[in-house]
Coordinates of C-alpha atoms and ligand atoms in Angstrom, one line a residue:
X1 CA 18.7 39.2 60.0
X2 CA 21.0 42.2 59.0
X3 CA 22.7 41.2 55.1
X4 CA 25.4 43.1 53.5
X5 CA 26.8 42.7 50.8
X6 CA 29.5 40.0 51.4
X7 CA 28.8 39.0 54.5
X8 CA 25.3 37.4 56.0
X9 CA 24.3 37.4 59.9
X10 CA 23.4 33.9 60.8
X11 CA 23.5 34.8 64.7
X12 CA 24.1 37.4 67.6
X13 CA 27.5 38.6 66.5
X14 CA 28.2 35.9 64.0
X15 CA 28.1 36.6 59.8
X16 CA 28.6 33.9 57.0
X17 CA 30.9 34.9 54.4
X18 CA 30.5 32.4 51.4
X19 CA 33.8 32.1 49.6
X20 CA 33.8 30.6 45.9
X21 CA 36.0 27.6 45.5
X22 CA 36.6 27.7 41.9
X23 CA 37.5 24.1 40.5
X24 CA 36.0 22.2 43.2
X25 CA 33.5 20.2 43.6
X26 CA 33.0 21.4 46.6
X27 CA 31.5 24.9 45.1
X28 CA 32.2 27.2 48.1
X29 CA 33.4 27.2 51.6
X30 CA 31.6 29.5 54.5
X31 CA 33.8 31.6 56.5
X32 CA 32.9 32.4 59.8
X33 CA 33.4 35.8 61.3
X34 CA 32.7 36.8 65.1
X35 CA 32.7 40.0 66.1
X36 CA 34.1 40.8 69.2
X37 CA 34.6 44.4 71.2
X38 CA 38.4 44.5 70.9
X39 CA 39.3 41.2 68.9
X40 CA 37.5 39.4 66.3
X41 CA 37.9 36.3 64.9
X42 CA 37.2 34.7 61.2
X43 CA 37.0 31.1 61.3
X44 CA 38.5 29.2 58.1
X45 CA 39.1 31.3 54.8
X46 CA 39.1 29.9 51.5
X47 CA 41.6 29.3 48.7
X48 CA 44.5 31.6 47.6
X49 CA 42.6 33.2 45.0
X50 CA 42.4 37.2 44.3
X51 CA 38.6 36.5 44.7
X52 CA 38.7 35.1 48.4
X53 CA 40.9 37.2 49.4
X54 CA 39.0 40.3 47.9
X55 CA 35.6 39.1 49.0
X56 CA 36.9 38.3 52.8
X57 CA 38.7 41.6 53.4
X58 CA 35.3 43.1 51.9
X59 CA 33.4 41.8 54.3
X60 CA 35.2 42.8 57.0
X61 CA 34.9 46.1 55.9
X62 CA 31.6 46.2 55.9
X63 CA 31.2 44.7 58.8
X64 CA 34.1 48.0 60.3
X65 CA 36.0 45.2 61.7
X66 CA 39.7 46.1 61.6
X67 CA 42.2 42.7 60.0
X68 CA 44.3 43.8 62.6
X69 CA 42.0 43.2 65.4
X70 CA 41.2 40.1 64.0
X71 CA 42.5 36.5 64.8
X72 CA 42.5 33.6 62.2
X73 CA 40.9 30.0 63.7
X74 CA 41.8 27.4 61.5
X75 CA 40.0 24.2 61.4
X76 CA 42.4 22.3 59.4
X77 CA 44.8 23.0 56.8
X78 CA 43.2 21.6 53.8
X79 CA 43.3 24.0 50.9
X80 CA 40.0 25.3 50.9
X81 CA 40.5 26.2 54.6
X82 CA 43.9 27.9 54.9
X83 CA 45.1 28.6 51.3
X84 CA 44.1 32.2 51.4
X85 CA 46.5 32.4 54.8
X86 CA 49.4 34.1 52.9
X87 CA 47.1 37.1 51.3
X88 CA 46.0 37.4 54.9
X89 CA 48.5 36.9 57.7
X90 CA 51.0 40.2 56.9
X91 CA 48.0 42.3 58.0
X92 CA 45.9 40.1 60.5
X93 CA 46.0 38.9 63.7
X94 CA 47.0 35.4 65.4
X95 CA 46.3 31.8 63.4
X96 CA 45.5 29.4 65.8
X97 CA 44.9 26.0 64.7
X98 CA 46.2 22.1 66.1
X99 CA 49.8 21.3 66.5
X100 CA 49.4 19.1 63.3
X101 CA 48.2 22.0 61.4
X102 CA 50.9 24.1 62.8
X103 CA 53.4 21.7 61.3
X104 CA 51.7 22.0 58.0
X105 CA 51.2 26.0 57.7
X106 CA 54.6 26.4 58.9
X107 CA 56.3 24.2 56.9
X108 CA 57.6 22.3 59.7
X109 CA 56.6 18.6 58.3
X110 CA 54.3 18.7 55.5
X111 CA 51.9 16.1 54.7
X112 CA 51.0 17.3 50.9
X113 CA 53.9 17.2 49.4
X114 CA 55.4 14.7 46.6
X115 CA 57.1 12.4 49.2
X116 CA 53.8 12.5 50.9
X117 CA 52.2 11.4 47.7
X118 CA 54.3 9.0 46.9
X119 CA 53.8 7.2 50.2
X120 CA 50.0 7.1 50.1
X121 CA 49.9 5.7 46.1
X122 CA 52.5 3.5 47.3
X123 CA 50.2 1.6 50.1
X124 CA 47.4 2.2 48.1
X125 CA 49.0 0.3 45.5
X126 CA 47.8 2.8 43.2
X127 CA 49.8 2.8 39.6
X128 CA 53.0 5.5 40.0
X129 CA 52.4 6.4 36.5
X130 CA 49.2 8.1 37.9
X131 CA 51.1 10.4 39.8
X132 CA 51.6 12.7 36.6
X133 CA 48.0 13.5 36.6
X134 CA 47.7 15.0 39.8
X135 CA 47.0 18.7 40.7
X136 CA 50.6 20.7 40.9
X137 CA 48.8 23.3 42.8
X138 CA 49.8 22.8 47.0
X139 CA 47.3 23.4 49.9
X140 CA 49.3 27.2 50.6
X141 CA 51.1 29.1 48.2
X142 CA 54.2 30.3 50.7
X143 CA 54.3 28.4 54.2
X144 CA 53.5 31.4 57.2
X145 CA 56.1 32.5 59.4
X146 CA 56.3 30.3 63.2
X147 CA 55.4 34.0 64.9
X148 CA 52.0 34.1 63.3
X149 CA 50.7 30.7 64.4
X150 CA 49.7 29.6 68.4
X151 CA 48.8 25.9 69.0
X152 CA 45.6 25.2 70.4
X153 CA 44.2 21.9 72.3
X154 CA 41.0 20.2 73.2
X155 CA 39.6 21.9 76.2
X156 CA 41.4 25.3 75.2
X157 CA 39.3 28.3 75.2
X158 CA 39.3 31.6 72.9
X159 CA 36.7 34.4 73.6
X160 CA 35.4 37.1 71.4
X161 CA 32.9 38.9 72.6
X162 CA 29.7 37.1 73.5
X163 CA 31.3 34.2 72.7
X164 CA 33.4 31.7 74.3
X165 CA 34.5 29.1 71.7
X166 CA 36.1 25.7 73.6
X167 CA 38.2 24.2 71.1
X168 CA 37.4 20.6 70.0
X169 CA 39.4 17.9 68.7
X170 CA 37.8 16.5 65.9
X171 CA 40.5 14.6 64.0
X172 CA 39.5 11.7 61.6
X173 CA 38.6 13.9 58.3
X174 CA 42.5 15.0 58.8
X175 CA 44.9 14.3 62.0
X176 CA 45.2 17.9 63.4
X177 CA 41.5 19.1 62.6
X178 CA 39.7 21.1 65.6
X179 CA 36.2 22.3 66.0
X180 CA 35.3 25.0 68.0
X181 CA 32.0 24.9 70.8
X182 CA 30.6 27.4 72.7
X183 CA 28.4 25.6 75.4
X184 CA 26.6 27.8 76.2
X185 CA 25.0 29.5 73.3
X186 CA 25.0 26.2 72.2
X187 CA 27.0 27.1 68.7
X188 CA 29.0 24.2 66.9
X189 CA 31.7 25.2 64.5
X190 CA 32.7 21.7 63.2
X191 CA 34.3 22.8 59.9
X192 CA 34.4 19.5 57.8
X193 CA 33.9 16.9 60.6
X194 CA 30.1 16.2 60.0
X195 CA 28.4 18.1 56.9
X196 CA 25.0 17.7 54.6
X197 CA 24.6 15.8 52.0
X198 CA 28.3 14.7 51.7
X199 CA 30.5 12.5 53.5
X200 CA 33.8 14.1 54.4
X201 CA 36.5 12.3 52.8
X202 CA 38.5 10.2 55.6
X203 CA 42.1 10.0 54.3
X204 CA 44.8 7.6 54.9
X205 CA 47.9 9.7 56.5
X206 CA 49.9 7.2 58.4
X207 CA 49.5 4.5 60.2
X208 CA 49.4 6.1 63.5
X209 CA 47.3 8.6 62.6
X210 CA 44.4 5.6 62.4
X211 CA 41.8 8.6 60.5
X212 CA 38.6 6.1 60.6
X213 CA 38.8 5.0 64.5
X214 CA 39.5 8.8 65.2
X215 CA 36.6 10.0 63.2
X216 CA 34.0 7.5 64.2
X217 CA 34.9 8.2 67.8
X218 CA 34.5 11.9 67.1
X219 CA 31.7 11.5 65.6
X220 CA 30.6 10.0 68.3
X221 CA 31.8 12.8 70.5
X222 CA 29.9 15.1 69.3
X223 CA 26.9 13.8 68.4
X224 CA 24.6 14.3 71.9
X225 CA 26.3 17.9 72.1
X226 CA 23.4 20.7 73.2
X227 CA 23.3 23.3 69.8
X228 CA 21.3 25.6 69.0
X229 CA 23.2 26.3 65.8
X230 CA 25.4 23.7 63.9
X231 CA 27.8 25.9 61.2
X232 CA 29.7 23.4 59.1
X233 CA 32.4 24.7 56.4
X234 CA 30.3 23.7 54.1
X235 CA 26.6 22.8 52.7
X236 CA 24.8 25.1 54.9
X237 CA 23.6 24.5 58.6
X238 CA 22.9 21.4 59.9
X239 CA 19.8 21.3 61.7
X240 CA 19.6 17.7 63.3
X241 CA 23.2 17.2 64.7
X242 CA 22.5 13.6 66.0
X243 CA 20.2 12.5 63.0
X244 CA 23.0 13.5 60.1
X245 CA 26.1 11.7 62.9
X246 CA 23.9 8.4 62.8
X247 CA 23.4 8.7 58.7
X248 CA 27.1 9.2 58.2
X249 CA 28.4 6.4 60.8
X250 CA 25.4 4.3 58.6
X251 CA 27.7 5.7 55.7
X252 CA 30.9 3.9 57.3
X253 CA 29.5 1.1 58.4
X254 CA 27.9 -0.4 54.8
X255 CA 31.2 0.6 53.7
X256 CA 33.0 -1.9 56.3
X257 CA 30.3 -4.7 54.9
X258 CA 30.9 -4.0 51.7
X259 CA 35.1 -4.4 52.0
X260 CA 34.4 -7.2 54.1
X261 CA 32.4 -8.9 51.3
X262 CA 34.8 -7.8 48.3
X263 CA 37.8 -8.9 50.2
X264 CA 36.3 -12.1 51.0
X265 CA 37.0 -12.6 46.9
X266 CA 40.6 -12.9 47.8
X267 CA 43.6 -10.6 49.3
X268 CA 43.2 -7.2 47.9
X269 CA 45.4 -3.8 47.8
X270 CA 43.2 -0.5 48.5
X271 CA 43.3 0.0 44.8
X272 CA 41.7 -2.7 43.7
X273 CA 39.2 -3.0 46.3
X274 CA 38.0 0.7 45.0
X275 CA 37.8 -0.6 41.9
X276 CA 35.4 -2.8 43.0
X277 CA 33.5 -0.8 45.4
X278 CA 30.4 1.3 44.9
X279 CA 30.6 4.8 44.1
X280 CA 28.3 7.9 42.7
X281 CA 30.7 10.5 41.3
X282 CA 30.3 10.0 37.7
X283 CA 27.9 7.2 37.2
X284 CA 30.0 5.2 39.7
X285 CA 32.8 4.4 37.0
X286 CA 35.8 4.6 39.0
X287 CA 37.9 3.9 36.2
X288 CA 36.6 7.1 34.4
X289 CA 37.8 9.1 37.2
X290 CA 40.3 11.7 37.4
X291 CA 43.3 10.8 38.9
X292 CA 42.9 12.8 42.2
X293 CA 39.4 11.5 43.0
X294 CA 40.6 7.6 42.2
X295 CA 43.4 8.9 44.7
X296 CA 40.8 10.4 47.6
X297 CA 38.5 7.3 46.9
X298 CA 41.0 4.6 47.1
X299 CA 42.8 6.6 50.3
X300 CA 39.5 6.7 52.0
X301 CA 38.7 2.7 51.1
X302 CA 42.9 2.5 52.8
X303 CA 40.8 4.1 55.8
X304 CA 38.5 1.4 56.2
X305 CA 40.8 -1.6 55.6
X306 CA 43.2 -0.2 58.6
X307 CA 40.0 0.2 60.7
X308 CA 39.6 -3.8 60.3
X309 CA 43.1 -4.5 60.4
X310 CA 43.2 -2.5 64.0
X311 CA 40.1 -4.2 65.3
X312 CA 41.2 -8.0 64.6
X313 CA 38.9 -8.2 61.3
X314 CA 41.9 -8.4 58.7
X315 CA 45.1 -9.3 58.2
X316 CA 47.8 -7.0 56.1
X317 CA 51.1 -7.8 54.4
X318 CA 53.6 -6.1 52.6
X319 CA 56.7 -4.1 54.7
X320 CA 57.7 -0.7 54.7
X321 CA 58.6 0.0 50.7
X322 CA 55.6 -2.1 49.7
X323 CA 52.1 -1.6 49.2
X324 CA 50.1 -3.2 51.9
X325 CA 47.3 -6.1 50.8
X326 CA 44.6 -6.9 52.9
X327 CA 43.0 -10.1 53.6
X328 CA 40.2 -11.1 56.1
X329 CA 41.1 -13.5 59.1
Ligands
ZN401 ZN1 38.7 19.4 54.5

């Protein structure tokens, strides 16, 4: 396979861009670009940073594919994904991304803001005073103008060149967050929904959202799809779709025993069932953790004890300006 500098070819057409994600844990997120004969297309593209922004625009140079033939698919609107969007939109093509994500990018309704924040530590029943020690930095820098940004749905098609990508709703890992499938070459964008060696984080958004039944269900989904190539956003290619889908639902499933058997203690808020639970990051001590993991930890364990409350399995109390406890039936 061809390699420049920046950018890798990892298929007919198709070139990996890694983008460094400085501060994360995460390490780095690969950008996808297609090239087509009139448009392209760069799928997700990395934080707001001079470096992202220098090494994307790079690559596409290399690569002699114009930014303004270019069109920007947007998985979701998590930082890592969309943050570089205001270095990029002035000069390149159409975003296209959910309706959720729309709302986000656009400023419409925003679900990372401080109300936001407030809300989830609230039903977390995670300590306010904590809220000092989260990050100030915000998933985009300057929301993108409405103009910019077309609305895509499952079943929706985009075509660039060779390819004919059929978008995918994958939401669970966040509401509005699409994949992208081209049957016939048998190519899987799935951004975060399924990756290796980690578990995407499965938030708590709102009620109605219900992230865990939505992402189990996807998972699901996609799990007997025919690919030849599996590009996730990050940790490399996945090689056996359907063996890494059953390790993660494995994932969520010990975790549902697990609640069960803490909460069978006695009624418990999210919080204190994370605080309780088993973890890895830093020797498992979740009380050593920094605010915004104890945050995605306790939001994900939120996850879980809706999933029971929805399926008959648990009980919840505690009304709209309370934090809800859980208790098994
Ligand atoms: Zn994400």
């Amino acid at each position: 396979m061809k390699e420049t500098n920046r950018a890798t070819q990892i298929a007919q057409d198709i070139y990996e861009v890694k983008l460094p994600l400085a501060g994360s844990s995460l390490k780095e997120l690969s950008s996808y670009i297609i090239r087509g004969k009139d448009r392209s297309c760069v799928i997700d593209v990395g934080f707001e940073t001079e470096e992202c922004e220098t090494i994307l625009k790079e690559a596409l140079k290399e690569l002699e594919i114009p930014i303004r033939n270019t069109d920007i698919l947007l998985t979701h609107s998590h930082r890592d994904h969309c943050g570089n969007l205001p270095n990029l939109y002035p000069d390149a093509g159409t975003i296209y991304c959910s309706e959720w994500d729309r709302w986000q990018i656009t400023g419409e309704q925003s679900d990372s803001g401080k109300d936001y924040l407030v809300f989830s530590f609230l039903k977390c029943g995670i300590p306010m005073a904590l809220l000092e020690g989260m990050p100030k930095e915000k998933d985009l820098s300057s929301f993108i103008p409405d103009s910019k940004v077309k609305t895509v749905r499952d079943g929706d098609f985009l075509s660039y060149g060779r390819y004919k990508l059929k978008v995918v709703d994958l939401k669970g890992h966040m509401p509005g967050m699409i994949g992208f499938f081209d049957e016939e070459e048998g190519i899987l964008f799935p951004g975060d929904h399924v990756l290796n060696r980690i578990t995407p984080n499965i938030g708590f958004y709102r009620e109605e959202n219900r992230s865990l039944h939505h992402y189990i269900k996807n998972l699901k989904k996609i799990r007997n799809l025919k690919t030849k190539h599996v590009f996730p956003a990050h940790r490399g290619e996945i090689r056996d779709l359907a063996g890494r889908v059953d390790e993660i639902l494995e994932h969520h499933e010990s975790r549902l025993e697990e609640i069960i058997s803490i909460l069978s203690l006695k009624p418990m808020c999210a919080y204190e069932v994370a605080g309780k639970a088993k973890w890895y990051y830093k020797e498992g001590n979740f009380r050593a953790y920094p605010v915004v993991m104890k945050w995605m930890a306790t939001s994900e364990i939120l996850a879980h004890l809706q999933y029971l409350y929805e399926k008959g399995e648990a009980g919840r109390s505690g009304g709209v300006d309370e934090t809800y406890i859980y208790y098994l039936l």
